[in-house]
Coordinates of C-alpha atoms and ligand atoms in Angstrom, one line a residue:
M1 CA 187.8 -70.1 28.8
R2 CA 185.1 -67.7 30.1
W3 CA 183.0 -68.8 32.9
V4 CA 179.5 -68.4 34.4
F5 CA 179.5 -69.0 38.2
V6 CA 176.2 -70.2 39.5
G7 CA 175.9 -69.6 43.3
A8 CA 177.4 -66.5 45.0
S9 CA 178.9 -68.8 47.6
T10 CA 181.9 -69.0 50.0
I11 CA 183.8 -71.7 48.1
A12 CA 183.4 -69.7 44.9
S13 CA 184.9 -66.5 46.5
Q14 CA 187.5 -68.2 48.6
Y15 CA 189.0 -70.7 46.2
M16 CA 187.3 -71.0 42.8
L17 CA 187.5 -67.5 41.5
G18 CA 191.3 -67.5 42.1
A19 CA 191.7 -70.9 40.6
V20 CA 189.9 -70.0 37.4
R21 CA 191.9 -66.7 37.1
A22 CA 195.1 -68.6 37.6
Q23 CA 194.4 -70.5 34.3
E24 CA 195.7 -69.0 31.0
G25 CA 192.8 -66.9 29.7
G26 CA 190.6 -67.9 32.7
D27 CA 188.0 -65.3 33.2
V28 CA 184.7 -65.2 35.2
A29 CA 182.2 -63.2 33.3
W30 CA 179.0 -63.7 35.3
V31 CA 177.6 -64.7 38.6
A32 CA 174.1 -66.1 38.8
S33 CA 172.5 -65.9 42.2
G34 CA 169.0 -66.4 43.6
S35 CA 169.3 -63.0 45.4
A36 CA 169.7 -59.8 43.2
Q37 CA 171.4 -57.8 46.0
H38 CA 173.6 -60.6 47.2
G39 CA 174.7 -61.4 43.6
A40 CA 175.4 -57.8 42.8
D41 CA 177.3 -57.3 46.0
W42 CA 179.3 -60.5 45.4
A43 CA 180.0 -59.5 41.8
S44 CA 181.2 -56.1 42.8
A45 CA 183.3 -57.4 45.7
H46 CA 185.1 -59.9 43.4
N47 CA 185.4 -57.8 40.2
V48 CA 183.0 -60.0 38.2
P49 CA 181.4 -57.9 35.6
K50 CA 177.9 -59.1 35.5
S51 CA 175.3 -60.5 37.9
T52 CA 171.8 -61.8 37.3
T53 CA 169.1 -63.7 39.0
D54 CA 168.1 -65.2 35.6
L55 CA 170.4 -68.1 34.9
A56 CA 169.1 -68.3 31.3
E57 CA 170.5 -64.8 30.6
A58 CA 173.9 -65.7 31.7
L59 CA 173.8 -69.1 29.8
A60 CA 172.8 -67.2 26.6
D61 CA 176.1 -65.5 26.6
E62 CA 177.9 -67.3 23.7
S63 CA 181.3 -65.9 24.8
C64 CA 181.1 -68.2 27.9
D65 CA 182.2 -71.8 27.5
A66 CA 181.9 -73.2 31.1
V67 CA 179.8 -73.1 34.1
Y68 CA 180.8 -73.7 37.8
I69 CA 177.9 -74.5 40.1
S70 CA 178.4 -74.0 43.9
S71 CA 174.8 -73.3 45.0
T72 CA 173.2 -75.2 47.7
N73 CA 173.0 -78.9 46.9
E74 CA 169.2 -79.0 45.9
K75 CA 169.8 -76.6 43.1
H76 CA 172.7 -78.4 41.3
L77 CA 170.5 -80.6 39.4
P78 CA 168.3 -78.0 37.5
Q79 CA 171.2 -75.6 37.2
A80 CA 173.5 -78.3 35.7
M81 CA 170.7 -79.4 33.3
A82 CA 170.3 -75.9 32.1
A83 CA 174.0 -75.4 31.6
I84 CA 174.3 -78.6 29.8
A85 CA 171.3 -77.9 27.6
A86 CA 173.1 -74.5 26.7
G87 CA 176.1 -76.4 25.5
K88 CA 178.3 -75.4 28.3
H89 CA 181.0 -77.5 30.0
V90 CA 180.1 -77.9 33.7
L91 CA 182.2 -78.2 36.9
C92 CA 179.7 -79.0 39.6
E93 CA 180.2 -79.0 43.3
K94 CA 179.8 -82.1 45.4
P95 CA 177.4 -83.7 46.3
L96 CA 176.3 -83.6 42.6
A97 CA 172.7 -83.9 43.6
M98 CA 170.2 -84.9 46.3
S99 CA 169.9 -88.5 44.9
V100 CA 172.1 -90.8 42.9
A101 CA 169.5 -91.0 40.2
D102 CA 169.5 -87.3 39.7
A103 CA 173.3 -87.2 39.7
A104 CA 173.4 -90.0 37.1
D105 CA 170.9 -88.1 34.9
M106 CA 173.3 -85.0 34.9
V107 CA 176.3 -87.1 33.8
K108 CA 174.1 -88.9 31.0
A109 CA 172.7 -85.5 29.9
A110 CA 176.3 -84.1 29.7
E111 CA 177.5 -87.2 27.7
A112 CA 174.6 -86.9 25.3
A113 CA 175.3 -83.2 24.7
G114 CA 179.0 -83.8 24.3
V115 CA 180.2 -81.4 27.0
T116 CA 182.7 -82.1 29.7
F117 CA 181.2 -82.7 33.2
A118 CA 183.3 -82.9 36.3
T119 CA 182.9 -83.0 40.1
N120 CA 184.9 -80.6 42.4
H121 CA 186.4 -83.2 44.7
H122 CA 189.5 -81.2 45.6
L123 CA 191.3 -83.9 47.8
R124 CA 192.4 -86.0 44.9
C125 CA 194.0 -82.9 43.5
S126 CA 196.4 -82.5 46.4
G127 CA 200.1 -83.3 46.4
T128 CA 199.7 -85.4 49.5
H129 CA 196.8 -87.7 48.3
R130 CA 198.5 -88.0 44.7
A131 CA 201.8 -89.1 46.5
M132 CA 199.9 -91.6 48.5
Q133 CA 198.1 -93.0 45.5
A134 CA 201.4 -93.4 43.7
L135 CA 202.9 -95.2 46.7
I136 CA 200.1 -97.7 46.7
A137 CA 200.0 -98.1 42.9
E138 CA 203.7 -98.8 42.9
G139 CA 203.2 -101.5 45.4
K140 CA 205.3 -99.9 48.2
I141 CA 202.9 -101.0 51.0
G142 CA 202.2 -104.4 49.3
K143 CA 198.5 -105.6 49.4
V144 CA 196.3 -103.0 51.0
L145 CA 194.5 -104.3 54.0
S146 CA 192.9 -101.3 55.4
L147 CA 192.3 -97.5 55.2
R148 CA 191.4 -95.2 58.1
I149 CA 190.0 -91.8 57.3
F150 CA 190.0 -89.2 60.1
H151 CA 187.8 -86.3 58.9
A152 CA 186.2 -85.0 62.0
V153 CA 186.7 -81.2 62.0
H154 CA 185.0 -78.1 63.4
L155 CA 182.7 -76.3 60.9
P156 CA 183.6 -72.7 61.2
P157 CA 180.9 -70.2 62.2
H158 CA 180.4 -68.6 58.8
L159 CA 179.5 -72.0 57.3
Q160 CA 177.1 -73.0 60.1
G161 CA 174.0 -72.3 58.1
W162 CA 172.2 -74.7 55.8
R163 CA 174.7 -77.4 56.4
I164 CA 173.6 -77.9 60.1
N165 CA 169.9 -77.1 59.9
D166 CA 168.5 -77.6 56.4
A167 CA 168.0 -81.1 55.1
T168 CA 166.1 -79.8 52.0
A169 CA 169.2 -77.9 51.0
G170 CA 171.3 -81.0 51.4
G171 CA 172.6 -80.4 54.9
G172 CA 174.3 -82.9 57.1
V173 CA 177.9 -84.1 57.4
I174 CA 177.3 -87.2 55.3
P175 CA 176.5 -85.3 52.1
D176 CA 179.1 -82.8 52.9
I177 CA 182.2 -84.7 54.0
T178 CA 181.4 -88.3 53.7
V179 CA 181.2 -87.8 49.8
H180 CA 184.8 -86.5 49.9
D181 CA 185.9 -89.4 51.9
A182 CA 184.3 -91.8 49.5
D183 CA 186.1 -90.1 46.6
V184 CA 189.5 -90.4 48.6
A185 CA 188.9 -94.1 49.2
R186 CA 188.1 -94.7 45.5
F187 CA 191.0 -92.6 44.4
L188 CA 193.6 -94.2 46.7
L189 CA 192.5 -97.8 46.4
G190 CA 191.3 -97.8 42.8
E191 CA 188.2 -99.7 43.6
D192 CA 184.5 -98.9 44.6
P193 CA 183.2 -99.5 48.1
Q194 CA 180.7 -102.5 48.1
R195 CA 178.9 -102.7 51.5
V196 CA 178.7 -100.3 54.5
V197 CA 177.7 -100.3 58.1
A198 CA 177.3 -97.0 59.9
Q199 CA 176.1 -94.9 62.8
M200 CA 175.4 -91.2 62.8
A201 CA 174.6 -88.7 65.5
A202 CA 173.8 -84.9 66.2
S203 CA 176.5 -84.0 68.7
G204 CA 175.9 -80.3 69.3
M205 CA 175.6 -78.6 65.9
G206 CA 173.0 -80.6 63.8
E207 CA 169.5 -79.5 64.0
G208 CA 167.4 -82.1 62.1
V209 CA 170.5 -83.4 60.3
E210 CA 173.5 -85.5 61.4
D211 CA 176.6 -83.6 62.4
S212 CA 178.8 -86.7 63.0
A213 CA 179.0 -90.2 61.2
M214 CA 181.2 -93.3 61.6
S215 CA 181.1 -96.0 59.0
V216 CA 183.0 -99.1 57.9
W217 CA 183.1 -100.1 54.2
T218 CA 184.2 -103.3 52.5
M219 CA 186.0 -103.2 49.2
P220 CA 185.9 -105.7 46.4
S221 CA 189.6 -106.7 47.1
G222 CA 188.7 -107.4 50.8
A223 CA 190.3 -104.2 52.0
M224 CA 188.4 -102.5 54.9
V225 CA 187.8 -98.8 55.3
M226 CA 186.9 -96.9 58.4
S227 CA 185.7 -93.4 58.0
H228 CA 184.9 -90.7 60.5
E229 CA 183.2 -87.3 59.7
S230 CA 182.1 -84.6 62.0
F231 CA 181.4 -80.8 62.2
T232 CA 181.8 -80.7 66.0
H233 CA 185.4 -81.7 66.6
P234 CA 187.7 -78.6 67.2
F235 CA 190.9 -80.3 68.2
A236 CA 190.8 -83.7 66.5
G237 CA 193.0 -82.8 63.5
S238 CA 192.5 -84.7 60.3
G239 CA 194.4 -87.6 58.6
L240 CA 194.6 -90.8 56.8
E241 CA 196.2 -94.2 57.3
V242 CA 196.7 -96.8 54.7
H243 CA 198.0 -100.2 56.0
G244 CA 199.3 -103.0 53.7
T245 CA 201.1 -106.2 54.0
E246 CA 204.6 -104.6 53.4
G247 CA 204.1 -101.1 54.7
S248 CA 201.9 -98.3 56.2
I249 CA 201.3 -94.8 55.1
F250 CA 200.5 -92.2 57.8
A251 CA 199.2 -88.8 56.7
K252 CA 198.5 -86.0 59.0
G253 CA 196.6 -82.9 58.4
V254 CA 195.7 -83.9 54.8
M255 CA 191.9 -83.8 54.8
T256 CA 191.9 -80.0 54.0
Q257 CA 191.5 -77.4 51.4
E258 CA 195.1 -76.2 51.7
P259 CA 198.3 -77.7 50.3
V260 CA 199.5 -78.8 53.7
G261 CA 200.0 -81.9 55.8
D262 CA 202.7 -84.6 56.1
V263 CA 203.0 -88.0 54.7
E264 CA 205.2 -90.8 56.1
L265 CA 205.9 -94.3 54.7
V266 CA 206.8 -97.0 57.3
T267 CA 208.2 -100.4 56.0
A268 CA 210.7 -102.9 57.3
A269 CA 213.4 -100.5 56.1
G270 CA 212.2 -97.8 58.6
R271 CA 210.2 -94.6 58.6
T272 CA 210.7 -92.0 55.9
A273 CA 209.0 -88.7 55.1
V274 CA 207.5 -88.7 51.6
E275 CA 208.1 -85.7 49.4
V276 CA 204.8 -84.0 48.2
S277 CA 204.0 -81.2 45.9
R278 CA 202.5 -78.1 47.6
H279 CA 200.6 -76.9 44.6
N280 CA 197.0 -75.3 45.0
L281 CA 194.4 -78.1 45.0
Y282 CA 191.7 -76.1 43.2
E283 CA 194.1 -74.8 40.7
Q284 CA 195.0 -78.3 40.0
G285 CA 191.4 -79.3 39.6
L286 CA 190.8 -76.5 37.0
E287 CA 194.0 -77.5 35.2
D288 CA 192.7 -81.1 34.8
F289 CA 189.2 -79.9 33.9
Y290 CA 190.8 -77.7 31.2
S291 CA 192.7 -80.9 29.9
A292 CA 189.5 -82.8 29.8
V293 CA 187.8 -80.0 27.7
A294 CA 190.8 -80.0 25.4
G295 CA 190.7 -83.8 25.1
T296 CA 194.3 -84.1 26.3
G297 CA 193.5 -85.6 29.7
R298 CA 190.8 -86.5 32.2
A299 CA 189.1 -84.3 34.8
A300 CA 190.4 -85.0 38.3
A301 CA 187.1 -86.3 39.3
D302 CA 184.7 -86.7 36.4
G303 CA 180.9 -87.2 36.4
P304 CA 180.9 -90.8 37.3
D305 CA 183.2 -90.2 40.2
G306 CA 180.7 -87.6 41.5
V307 CA 177.8 -90.1 41.2
K308 CA 179.9 -92.9 43.0
S309 CA 180.9 -90.7 45.9
L310 CA 177.3 -89.7 46.4
A311 CA 176.2 -93.4 46.1
V312 CA 178.6 -94.3 49.0
A313 CA 177.5 -91.4 51.1
M314 CA 173.8 -92.3 50.6
A315 CA 174.5 -95.9 51.5
V316 CA 176.2 -94.7 54.7
R317 CA 173.1 -92.6 55.6
D318 CA 170.8 -95.5 54.8
A319 CA 172.9 -97.9 57.0
A320 CA 172.9 -95.4 59.8
Q321 CA 169.1 -94.8 59.6
T322 CA 168.2 -98.5 59.4
G323 CA 171.0 -100.1 61.4
Q324 CA 171.5 -102.5 58.6
A325 CA 174.4 -103.3 56.4
V326 CA 173.8 -101.7 53.0
D327 CA 175.1 -102.6 49.6
V328 CA 176.2 -99.5 47.7
D329 CA 173.9 -98.8 44.8
Y330 CA 175.7 -97.3 41.9
G331 CA 172.7 -97.5 39.6
D332 CA 173.7 -98.5 36.1
L333 CA 177.4 -97.2 36.6
T334 CA 179.9 -100.0 36.8
Ligands
NDP401 P1 177.5 -70.9 51.0 O1 176.6 -71.1 52.2 O2 178.6 -70.0 51.1 O3 176.6 -70.5 49.7 C1 175.6 -71.3 49.3 C2 174.5 -70.4 48.7 O4 173.9 -69.7 49.8 C3 175.1 -69.4 47.6 O5 175.1 -70.0 46.3 C4 174.0 -68.3 47.8 O6 172.8 -68.6 47.0 C5 173.5 -68.3 49.3 N1 174.1 -67.3 50.0 C6 175.4 -67.3 50.7 N2 175.5 -66.2 51.3 C7 174.4 -65.5 51.1 C8 173.9 -64.1 51.5 N3 174.8 -63.4 52.4 N4 172.8 -63.7 51.1 C9 172.0 -64.4 50.3 N5 172.2 -65.7 49.9 C10 173.6 -66.1 50.2 O7 178.0 -72.4 50.6 P2 179.4 -73.0 50.4 O8 180.3 -72.2 49.6 O9 179.9 -73.5 51.6 O10 179.0 -74.3 49.6 C11 178.4 -74.3 48.2 C12 178.5 -75.6 47.6 O11 179.9 -76.0 47.4 C13 177.9 -76.8 48.2 O12 177.4 -77.6 47.3 C14 179.1 -77.4 49.0 O13 178.8 -78.8 49.2 C15 180.1 -77.2 48.0 N6 181.5 -77.1 48.7 C16 182.5 -77.7 48.1 C17 183.8 -77.6 48.6 C18 185.0 -78.3 48.0 O14 186.1 -78.2 48.5 N7 184.8 -78.9 47.0 C19 184.0 -76.8 49.9 C20 182.9 -76.1 50.3 C21 181.7 -76.2 49.7 P3 172.7 -68.2 45.5 O15 173.1 -69.5 44.9 O16 171.2 -67.9 45.3 O17 173.6 -67.1 45.1

């Protein structure tokens, strides 16, 4: 599959170019950027043959089948709609859009056009998260009572741009990290958060947007989820705990882009280290995307998954802004 990359971004250069090139026949033919100079520099630094500021020019290339979108968040909607209209399969970065309605429109447009549309939620592609999901699905911890997500990290200096100071580009820790945590909770527990309470703060980095959030979510099964996201915590580490009637899972260092971290299962039988695969998260996401395009499997996180993670994040922000409990509005997705 030949790709058009939309957005000459950090994630594209650090992870996604390599992930595409790791697939059989995976090739990036174009980068489309808002800046001619930046796009050309980026293309030349990464051996991408063509760059353009005119997305339509790249989309007109019939030798390309797929588009990966990693521009800033407010651009995802028009760029995805253009790619879908051109008949390309689309892998779009999270958050899919600035509103749930816009994200749902993207998914519906892709369905109507008959193209594959997926969301780049990498955490559910990791060996650690997949191992935890299997333990839960196999009933190893009994009925799940609660999930605690520790995702307060330190945003590195090279990413401290629009994320911390530009609400119009989709900045803030809630659209950036809470969306990932919403996807993790849905993936692990197999159900959609129903109601949230939350608080948010600017604790040293955020200028006009929140850089920290804590929230509590109720799940239809009655399980409770506690989620903490931040850009300002250099030494907190990340992790996840799932507690059930028959056991608990403790995962350390697993809310990350790398295939690292440890998972332990604790039951009446004692404490055991869980074996996990150490495959590349983004390559796995691409592999699953290729299966979805081929009709042999599903995308790791598909379009509705991206809409739902955004819906949870938007509910968290609403709850934090209003001080009220908020029911998650998934629109017409069930
Ligand atoms: P960057 O800040 O690196 O890039 C975003 C955009 O900024 C680029 O698309 C580019 O615009 C512009 N830009 C960047 N550097 C320059 C420059 N030197 N000169 C001019 N313009 C520049 O963003 P990220 O890579 O951190 O994030 C991009 C998207 O990916 C976001 O939607 C984010 O939420 C998502 N993301 C997802 C991750 C995941 O694991 N799934 C991880 C990290 C990010 P242009 O589009 O015009 O080229």
